[in-house]
């Protein structure tokens, strides 16, 4: 976005030139009126061009995201087909049934997530594997989870982004994992998110990070009115806040 702003700032050059001429013009009130009128015109023309370029930029960005998502879905389904064909060649019919049931379960989980009223949160949860490709994601909603207020949903989304940003740093400096499990639940006005890290075999990886790193995250979360708890033996963490 910063690059876009820099690359398109030239649309306001006529307006800036007009302001400069207005400051140094020697014709008094008549000159001021003239350059004021020209300045207003060039300003609104610049705004018009900027809005058009911004719309084009957003349209292309959205198309790129959709293209990437479709590419991932196509890749995933090709993998599923290859796995099923492999089971068929090895005559492992029981594994075929198990794998198909897993696909149905995953599809049902995604359907439930897509029903979240606040679209940005639903899209974020459904596209985690696209935005953060370094990990495999398993996101699920408890039956009790039903967030209908957009303000609270946005708050939840911001908190999740904050946690993921912290996890990225820990992944680079301290821990190694391949999968993140996220469970969202609700008890009245209290929302909770459970985070669990796992390796390729599904074994839970303890959140064994320096105390200073953990305290820094706790302070950041508390500033947003939420609380952070570590499970016994650091087997996972809970984020909780009351709406």
PDB file of N, CA and C in Angstrom, residues 2 11 34 37 63-65 67 80 94 108 122 135 158 178 200 208 219 237 240:
ATOM      1  N   UNK A   2       1.968   1.254   0.771  1.00  0.00           N
ATOM      2  CA  UNK A   2       2.869   2.404   0.801  1.00  0.00           C
ATOM      3  C   UNK A   2       3.469   2.656  -0.578  1.00  0.00           C
ATOM      4  N   UNK A  11      -0.224  12.449  -9.107  1.00  0.00           N
ATOM      5  CA  UNK A  11      -1.508  12.997  -9.559  1.00  0.00           C
ATOM      6  C   UNK A  11      -1.808  14.333  -8.879  1.00  0.00           C
ATOM      7  N   UNK A  34      -7.888  33.751  -8.773  1.00  0.00           N
ATOM      8  CA  UNK A  34      -7.619  32.905  -9.945  1.00  0.00           C
ATOM      9  C   UNK A  34      -6.948  31.592  -9.527  1.00  0.00           C
ATOM     10  N   UNK A  37      -9.176  29.229  -7.527  1.00  0.00           N
ATOM     11  CA  UNK A  37     -10.090  28.465  -8.382  1.00  0.00           C
ATOM     12  C   UNK A  37      -9.354  27.330  -9.088  1.00  0.00           C
ATOM     13  N   UNK A  63      -8.090  -9.804  -6.974  1.00  0.00           N
ATOM     14  CA  UNK A  63      -8.011 -10.867  -7.976  1.00  0.00           C
ATOM     15  C   UNK A  63      -6.807 -11.772  -7.719  1.00  0.00           C
ATOM     16  N   UNK A  64      -5.682 -11.171  -7.310  1.00  0.00           N
ATOM     17  CA  UNK A  64      -4.486 -11.950  -7.011  1.00  0.00           C
ATOM     18  C   UNK A  64      -4.728 -12.882  -5.821  1.00  0.00           C
ATOM     19  N   UNK A  65      -5.417 -12.374  -4.798  1.00  0.00           N
ATOM     20  CA  UNK A  65      -5.730 -13.205  -3.630  1.00  0.00           C
ATOM     21  C   UNK A  65      -6.645 -14.365  -4.012  1.00  0.00           C
ATOM     22  N   UNK A  67      -6.979 -15.676  -6.993  1.00  0.00           N
ATOM     23  CA  UNK A  67      -6.199 -16.575  -7.845  1.00  0.00           C
ATOM     24  C   UNK A  67      -5.324 -17.499  -6.996  1.00  0.00           C
ATOM     25  N   UNK A  80      -5.469 -34.893  -2.956  1.00  0.00           N
ATOM     26  CA  UNK A  80      -6.485 -35.835  -2.474  1.00  0.00           C
ATOM     27  C   UNK A  80      -6.717 -36.955  -3.494  1.00  0.00           C
ATOM     28  N   UNK A  94     -10.451 -49.827   2.959  1.00  0.00           N
ATOM     29  CA  UNK A  94     -10.793 -49.254   4.264  1.00  0.00           C
ATOM     30  C   UNK A  94     -10.175 -47.867   4.433  1.00  0.00           C
ATOM     31  N   UNK A 108     -17.136 -29.864   6.215  1.00  0.00           N
ATOM     32  CA  UNK A 108     -18.174 -29.423   7.156  1.00  0.00           C
ATOM     33  C   UNK A 108     -17.631 -28.363   8.108  1.00  0.00           C
ATOM     34  N   UNK A 122     -14.372 -14.598   8.943  1.00  0.00           N
ATOM     35  CA  UNK A 122     -14.594 -15.882   8.276  1.00  0.00           C
ATOM     36  C   UNK A 122     -13.547 -16.121   7.190  1.00  0.00           C
ATOM     37  N   UNK A 135       2.851 -23.305   7.704  1.00  0.00           N
ATOM     38  CA  UNK A 135       2.242 -24.255   8.637  1.00  0.00           C
ATOM     39  C   UNK A 135       0.962 -24.857   8.070  1.00  0.00           C
ATOM     40  N   UNK A 158      -8.308  -9.047  15.305  1.00  0.00           N
ATOM     41  CA  UNK A 158      -7.075  -8.320  15.616  1.00  0.00           C
ATOM     42  C   UNK A 158      -6.226  -9.075  16.635  1.00  0.00           C
ATOM     43  N   UNK A 178       4.992 -27.814  12.601  1.00  0.00           N
ATOM     44  CA  UNK A 178       4.447 -27.848  11.246  1.00  0.00           C
ATOM     45  C   UNK A 178       2.942 -27.626  11.217  1.00  0.00           C
ATOM     46  N   UNK A 200       4.980 -32.963  12.639  1.00  0.00           N
ATOM     47  CA  UNK A 200       4.437 -33.700  11.495  1.00  0.00           C
ATOM     48  C   UNK A 200       3.646 -34.931  11.914  1.00  0.00           C
ATOM     49  N   UNK A 208       7.791 -23.720  24.743  1.00  0.00           N
ATOM     50  CA  UNK A 208       8.951 -23.496  25.603  1.00  0.00           C
ATOM     51  C   UNK A 208       9.753 -22.314  25.063  1.00  0.00           C
ATOM     52  N   UNK A 219       1.624  -8.715  27.900  1.00  0.00           N
ATOM     53  CA  UNK A 219       1.405  -7.270  28.033  1.00  0.00           C
ATOM     54  C   UNK A 219       0.675  -6.703  26.824  1.00  0.00           C
ATOM     55  N   UNK A 237      -1.836 -22.668  24.672  1.00  0.00           N
ATOM     56  CA  UNK A 237      -2.180 -21.416  25.351  1.00  0.00           C
ATOM     57  C   UNK A 237      -3.619 -21.025  25.034  1.00  0.00           C
ATOM     58  N   UNK A 240      -8.312 -15.221  26.167  1.00  0.00           N
ATOM     59  CA  UNK A 240      -9.691 -15.068  26.615  1.00  0.00           C
ATOM     60  C   UNK A 240     -10.011 -13.598  26.862  1.00  0.00           C
TER      61      UNK A 240
END
